[in-house]
Amino acid sequence: RNGKIDRHALRAIDPAPETRQSSYIAPRDALEYRLLKIWEEVLSISPIGMDDNFFDLGGDSLQSIMLLESIEGKLNRKLPLGVLYEAPTIARLAATLGDPDSLIAPHVLAIQPSGSRPPFFCVGAFALFRPLAHKLGFDQPFLGVPLPGTRELKVPYRLEDIAVHCIKIIRATQAEGPYFVGGWCDEGVLAYEIAHQLRRQGQHVALLVLFDAENPSSNKNLSRKDAAFSGVFFICQWLKQQCRTLRHLRGREVLQHIRGLLAWQIYSMKQRIRAIVYRTELRVGAAVSAQLLEVNRVLPLCVQNYDPQPYDGPTLLFQRADRPTGRYRDSQYGWGKVANKLQICEVPGDHMTMFLDPNVQVLGERLGASLRET
């Protein structure tokens, strides 16, 4: 029906809620045992049963990144960030690793599937968005839109082509508007293009939400000298911000924060290096490495090459309060040049902690109010 979510399809893809089992189930093979050791190391919990839920054990967004990075390093298997929604236990994760085709997710991730309101489609959503989905309440569906698989795109990837495939996934769940679409960081830029294409298709986009996403074309005209100064300025402010954060933490919290921070920085650095290698291979005409064909690995480069066109729909930009400011930083993140109906809302925290307690309470209240008003 017009503007209605396909509840039947959602029930089909939404895994049944997992609860911690009353009886402990030990590893049954070598893979489950190796995964168990990784889980124990990341979560600092023992024992863990094969049917224990990652999130029920206290796993959060930073730990999910640490877990997937550890699996990639120790098992040489790359998993998408959203895999823990569909495989939140060791048993199901082991089964997923044994079936490579199951890692290609052509459907939405039901982060919060229930509710009578139109769904909010969050591009590239993973465990980081779980607290926000809960803050919005159980009457607001919150659905993650995965990036397309490598079989669905041709090299070189373009952000516009990635958006086409994301729209197919969205419209398979909700055939007609109004649509509520958003994304964080690079996925926020992708959400901008998705909203732009939906409007060109004659669909009504009720609200586009950009979570701390910057217009990639805003700094393209900087000279090399200014770009270098901008980078140094950003790093200095980031270091000061981390020092302020650490001063408010105690004991084990300091270690957990540093571990999570390092995991995220390592993940981000790998993404940048892969984007550079991908771009180099394209330039010299070499065959692109198989692991670089994964869309999420080269999305930053696709964003860099993207030039956003003017957009007339309602746009809400959430900015982190702890952000670099000054000469090289546009207060509107560059979106004021192209988004004609831009509203800006500041949220406590930094690029990631804005989605964590207690800051996510503010983010949830303001996003919820905007969704209801729209």
Short mmCIF file of N, CA and C in Angstrom, two decimals, residues 21-122:
data_model
loop_
_atom_site.label_atom_id
_atom_site.label_comp_id
_atom_site.label_asym_id
_atom_site.label_seq_id
_atom_site.Cartn_x
_atom_site.Cartn_y
_atom_site.Cartn_z
N GLN A 21 20.73 -18.07 27.41
CA GLN A 21 20.19 -19.38 27.69
C GLN A 21 20.45 -19.76 29.16
N SER A 22 19.51 -20.50 29.71
CA SER A 22 19.66 -20.93 31.10
C SER A 22 20.72 -22.02 31.21
N SER A 23 20.94 -22.78 30.16
CA SER A 23 21.94 -23.84 30.18
C SER A 23 23.11 -23.44 29.28
N TYR A 24 24.32 -23.63 29.78
CA TYR A 24 25.52 -23.26 29.04
C TYR A 24 25.77 -24.25 27.92
N ILE A 25 26.05 -23.75 26.73
CA ILE A 25 26.38 -24.60 25.58
C ILE A 25 27.84 -24.34 25.21
N ALA A 26 28.65 -25.36 25.27
CA ALA A 26 30.08 -25.25 24.99
C ALA A 26 30.34 -25.29 23.49
N PRO A 27 31.54 -24.86 23.07
CA PRO A 27 31.89 -24.93 21.64
C PRO A 27 31.83 -26.36 21.12
N ARG A 28 31.32 -26.51 19.90
CA ARG A 28 31.16 -27.84 19.33
C ARG A 28 32.16 -28.15 18.23
N ASP A 29 32.92 -27.14 17.80
CA ASP A 29 33.95 -27.38 16.79
C ASP A 29 35.03 -26.31 16.93
N ALA A 30 36.06 -26.41 16.09
CA ALA A 30 37.22 -25.52 16.21
C ALA A 30 36.85 -24.06 15.94
N LEU A 31 35.94 -23.83 14.97
CA LEU A 31 35.57 -22.46 14.64
C LEU A 31 34.85 -21.80 15.81
N GLU A 32 33.89 -22.50 16.40
CA GLU A 32 33.18 -21.94 17.55
C GLU A 32 34.15 -21.67 18.70
N TYR A 33 35.14 -22.53 18.88
CA TYR A 33 36.11 -22.33 19.96
C TYR A 33 36.95 -21.08 19.71
N ARG A 34 37.39 -20.88 18.47
CA ARG A 34 38.19 -19.70 18.15
C ARG A 34 37.36 -18.42 18.29
N LEU A 35 36.10 -18.48 17.87
CA LEU A 35 35.22 -17.32 18.05
C LEU A 35 35.00 -17.04 19.53
N LEU A 36 34.85 -18.10 20.33
CA LEU A 36 34.65 -17.93 21.77
C LEU A 36 35.81 -17.16 22.39
N LYS A 37 37.04 -17.50 22.04
CA LYS A 37 38.21 -16.83 22.59
C LYS A 37 38.22 -15.35 22.20
N ILE A 38 37.80 -15.05 20.98
CA ILE A 38 37.74 -13.65 20.53
C ILE A 38 36.68 -12.90 21.32
N TRP A 39 35.51 -13.50 21.49
CA TRP A 39 34.43 -12.86 22.25
C TRP A 39 34.87 -12.60 23.69
N GLU A 40 35.51 -13.59 24.32
CA GLU A 40 35.95 -13.42 25.71
C GLU A 40 36.97 -12.30 25.84
N GLU A 41 37.85 -12.19 24.85
CA GLU A 41 38.86 -11.14 24.88
C GLU A 41 38.23 -9.75 24.72
N VAL A 42 37.28 -9.63 23.81
CA VAL A 42 36.67 -8.33 23.55
C VAL A 42 35.72 -7.92 24.67
N LEU A 43 34.90 -8.86 25.14
CA LEU A 43 33.88 -8.53 26.13
C LEU A 43 34.38 -8.64 27.56
N SER A 44 35.55 -9.27 27.76
CA SER A 44 36.10 -9.48 29.11
C SER A 44 35.11 -10.23 29.99
N ILE A 45 34.47 -11.24 29.40
CA ILE A 45 33.48 -12.06 30.11
C ILE A 45 33.80 -13.53 29.87
N SER A 46 33.63 -14.34 30.90
CA SER A 46 33.78 -15.79 30.77
C SER A 46 32.99 -16.46 31.90
N PRO A 47 32.27 -17.54 31.62
CA PRO A 47 32.15 -18.21 30.32
C PRO A 47 31.07 -17.56 29.45
N ILE A 48 31.14 -17.85 28.16
CA ILE A 48 30.14 -17.41 27.19
C ILE A 48 29.64 -18.64 26.45
N GLY A 49 28.32 -18.80 26.44
CA GLY A 49 27.73 -19.93 25.73
C GLY A 49 27.55 -19.64 24.26
N MET A 50 27.39 -20.69 23.48
CA MET A 50 27.28 -20.54 22.03
C MET A 50 25.98 -19.83 21.62
N ASP A 51 24.97 -19.83 22.48
CA ASP A 51 23.70 -19.17 22.17
C ASP A 51 23.50 -17.88 22.96
N ASP A 52 24.55 -17.37 23.59
CA ASP A 52 24.46 -16.10 24.31
C ASP A 52 24.52 -14.94 23.32
N ASN A 53 23.65 -13.95 23.51
CA ASN A 53 23.53 -12.81 22.61
C ASN A 53 24.60 -11.77 22.90
N PHE A 54 25.28 -11.30 21.86
CA PHE A 54 26.35 -10.31 22.00
C PHE A 54 25.87 -9.06 22.73
N PHE A 55 24.69 -8.56 22.38
CA PHE A 55 24.19 -7.33 22.98
C PHE A 55 23.69 -7.56 24.40
N ASP A 56 23.09 -8.74 24.66
CA ASP A 56 22.66 -9.05 26.01
C ASP A 56 23.85 -9.20 26.96
N LEU A 57 25.00 -9.53 26.42
CA LEU A 57 26.22 -9.65 27.23
C LEU A 57 26.86 -8.29 27.50
N GLY A 58 26.26 -7.22 26.98
CA GLY A 58 26.80 -5.88 27.21
C GLY A 58 27.60 -5.34 26.05
N GLY A 59 27.65 -6.05 24.93
CA GLY A 59 28.41 -5.58 23.77
C GLY A 59 27.85 -4.28 23.22
N ASP A 60 28.74 -3.34 22.92
CA ASP A 60 28.31 -2.05 22.39
C ASP A 60 28.93 -1.83 21.02
N SER A 61 28.77 -0.61 20.49
CA SER A 61 29.21 -0.34 19.13
C SER A 61 30.72 -0.43 18.98
N LEU A 62 31.46 0.12 19.95
CA LEU A 62 32.92 0.06 19.87
C LEU A 62 33.40 -1.39 19.97
N GLN A 63 32.78 -2.17 20.85
CA GLN A 63 33.18 -3.56 20.99
C GLN A 63 32.82 -4.38 19.76
N SER A 64 31.73 -4.00 19.07
CA SER A 64 31.39 -4.72 17.84
C SER A 64 32.46 -4.49 16.78
N ILE A 65 32.99 -3.25 16.71
CA ILE A 65 34.06 -2.97 15.77
C ILE A 65 35.32 -3.75 16.15
N MET A 66 35.64 -3.76 17.46
CA MET A 66 36.80 -4.52 17.94
C MET A 66 36.65 -6.00 17.62
N LEU A 67 35.42 -6.52 17.78
CA LEU A 67 35.17 -7.93 17.53
C LEU A 67 35.39 -8.27 16.06
N LEU A 68 34.84 -7.46 15.16
CA LEU A 68 34.98 -7.74 13.73
C LEU A 68 36.42 -7.55 13.26
N GLU A 69 37.12 -6.56 13.83
CA GLU A 69 38.54 -6.38 13.49
C GLU A 69 39.36 -7.58 13.94
N SER A 70 39.05 -8.10 15.13
CA SER A 70 39.78 -9.26 15.64
C SER A 70 39.50 -10.51 14.80
N ILE A 71 38.25 -10.68 14.38
CA ILE A 71 37.91 -11.82 13.51
C ILE A 71 38.65 -11.72 12.19
N GLU A 72 38.73 -10.50 11.64
CA GLU A 72 39.44 -10.33 10.37
C GLU A 72 40.93 -10.64 10.54
N GLY A 73 41.51 -10.18 11.67
CA GLY A 73 42.94 -10.39 11.88
C GLY A 73 43.29 -11.83 12.20
N LYS A 74 42.46 -12.52 12.99
CA LYS A 74 42.80 -13.87 13.45
C LYS A 74 42.23 -14.98 12.57
N LEU A 75 41.11 -14.70 11.92
CA LEU A 75 40.49 -15.73 11.07
C LEU A 75 40.57 -15.38 9.59
N ASN A 76 41.10 -14.20 9.29
CA ASN A 76 41.24 -13.75 7.91
C ASN A 76 39.89 -13.75 7.19
N ARG A 77 38.84 -13.30 7.90
CA ARG A 77 37.52 -13.21 7.31
C ARG A 77 36.96 -11.83 7.56
N LYS A 78 36.55 -11.15 6.50
CA LYS A 78 35.98 -9.82 6.59
C LYS A 78 34.48 -9.93 6.71
N LEU A 79 33.93 -9.29 7.76
CA LEU A 79 32.48 -9.32 7.97
C LEU A 79 31.92 -7.89 7.92
N PRO A 80 30.71 -7.73 7.39
CA PRO A 80 30.09 -6.39 7.37
C PRO A 80 29.71 -5.96 8.78
N LEU A 81 29.66 -4.64 9.00
CA LEU A 81 29.38 -4.12 10.33
C LEU A 81 28.01 -4.55 10.85
N GLY A 82 27.06 -4.79 9.97
CA GLY A 82 25.71 -5.14 10.41
C GLY A 82 25.51 -6.61 10.70
N VAL A 83 26.56 -7.42 10.61
CA VAL A 83 26.38 -8.87 10.71
C VAL A 83 25.88 -9.28 12.09
N LEU A 84 26.21 -8.52 13.14
CA LEU A 84 25.81 -8.91 14.48
C LEU A 84 24.32 -8.77 14.73
N TYR A 85 23.61 -8.06 13.86
CA TYR A 85 22.15 -8.02 13.99
C TYR A 85 21.54 -9.34 13.54
N GLU A 86 22.11 -9.94 12.52
CA GLU A 86 21.55 -11.19 12.00
C GLU A 86 22.21 -12.41 12.62
N ALA A 87 23.41 -12.24 13.17
CA ALA A 87 24.12 -13.35 13.81
C ALA A 87 24.70 -12.87 15.14
N PRO A 88 23.84 -12.65 16.16
CA PRO A 88 24.31 -12.08 17.42
C PRO A 88 24.88 -13.09 18.40
N THR A 89 24.91 -14.38 18.03
CA THR A 89 25.47 -15.41 18.89
C THR A 89 26.65 -16.07 18.20
N ILE A 90 27.48 -16.74 18.98
CA ILE A 90 28.64 -17.44 18.40
C ILE A 90 28.17 -18.53 17.45
N ALA A 91 27.13 -19.24 17.83
CA ALA A 91 26.63 -20.33 16.98
C ALA A 91 26.19 -19.80 15.62
N ARG A 92 25.41 -18.71 15.61
CA ARG A 92 24.93 -18.17 14.35
C ARG A 92 26.04 -17.48 13.57
N LEU A 93 27.00 -16.88 14.27
CA LEU A 93 28.12 -16.25 13.58
C LEU A 93 28.99 -17.30 12.91
N ALA A 94 29.21 -18.43 13.58
CA ALA A 94 29.99 -19.52 12.99
C ALA A 94 29.29 -20.06 11.74
N ALA A 95 27.96 -20.18 11.82
CA ALA A 95 27.20 -20.65 10.65
C ALA A 95 27.30 -19.65 9.50
N THR A 96 27.30 -18.37 9.82
CA THR A 96 27.44 -17.33 8.80
C THR A 96 28.80 -17.41 8.13
N LEU A 97 29.85 -17.61 8.92
CA LEU A 97 31.20 -17.72 8.36
C LEU A 97 31.33 -18.95 7.48
N GLY A 98 30.56 -19.98 7.77
CA GLY A 98 30.61 -21.20 6.96
C GLY A 98 29.83 -21.10 5.67
N ASP A 99 29.06 -20.00 5.51
CA ASP A 99 28.24 -19.82 4.30
C ASP A 99 28.53 -18.44 3.72
N PRO A 100 29.54 -18.29 2.85
CA PRO A 100 29.93 -16.97 2.33
C PRO A 100 28.78 -16.21 1.68
N ASP A 101 27.85 -16.91 1.02
CA ASP A 101 26.74 -16.22 0.35
C ASP A 101 25.83 -15.51 1.34
N SER A 102 25.81 -15.97 2.59
CA SER A 102 24.93 -15.34 3.58
C SER A 102 25.44 -13.97 3.99
N LEU A 103 26.70 -13.64 3.66
CA LEU A 103 27.25 -12.34 4.02
C LEU A 103 26.76 -11.25 3.09
N ILE A 104 26.11 -11.62 1.99
CA ILE A 104 25.55 -10.63 1.08
C ILE A 104 24.10 -10.38 1.52
N ALA A 105 23.86 -9.21 2.10
CA ALA A 105 22.55 -8.92 2.68
C ALA A 105 21.77 -7.96 1.80
N PRO A 106 20.87 -8.45 0.96
CA PRO A 106 20.14 -7.58 0.04
C PRO A 106 18.88 -6.97 0.66
N HIS A 107 18.71 -7.06 1.97
CA HIS A 107 17.51 -6.56 2.60
C HIS A 107 17.87 -5.65 3.77
N VAL A 108 16.87 -4.96 4.28
CA VAL A 108 17.10 -4.05 5.39
C VAL A 108 17.40 -4.84 6.66
N LEU A 109 18.09 -4.18 7.59
CA LEU A 109 18.38 -4.76 8.89
C LEU A 109 17.38 -4.18 9.89
N ALA A 110 16.61 -5.03 10.51
CA ALA A 110 15.56 -4.57 11.41
C ALA A 110 16.14 -4.27 12.78
N ILE A 111 16.74 -3.10 12.94
CA ILE A 111 17.31 -2.70 14.21
C ILE A 111 16.21 -2.51 15.25
N GLN A 112 15.12 -1.92 14.83
CA GLN A 112 13.91 -1.79 15.67
C GLN A 112 12.73 -1.90 14.71
N PRO A 113 12.14 -3.10 14.56
CA PRO A 113 11.15 -3.32 13.50
C PRO A 113 9.73 -2.93 13.84
N SER A 114 9.40 -2.81 15.13
CA SER A 114 8.00 -2.61 15.50
C SER A 114 7.60 -1.15 15.42
N GLY A 115 6.30 -0.90 15.42
CA GLY A 115 5.78 0.46 15.43
C GLY A 115 4.85 0.75 14.28
N SER A 116 3.96 1.73 14.49
CA SER A 116 2.96 2.08 13.48
C SER A 116 3.39 3.26 12.62
N ARG A 117 4.46 3.94 12.99
CA ARG A 117 4.90 5.11 12.25
C ARG A 117 5.68 4.70 10.99
N PRO A 118 5.80 5.60 10.01
CA PRO A 118 6.65 5.30 8.85
C PRO A 118 8.08 5.02 9.30
N PRO A 119 8.74 4.06 8.68
CA PRO A 119 10.08 3.68 9.15
C PRO A 119 11.13 4.74 8.83
N PHE A 120 12.16 4.78 9.66
CA PHE A 120 13.32 5.61 9.39
C PHE A 120 14.39 4.69 8.80
N PHE A 121 14.80 4.95 7.55
CA PHE A 121 15.82 4.15 6.88
C PHE A 121 17.19 4.80 7.11
N CYS A 122 18.05 4.09 7.83
CA CYS A 122 19.38 4.61 8.13
C CYS A 122 20.42 3.85 7.31
#
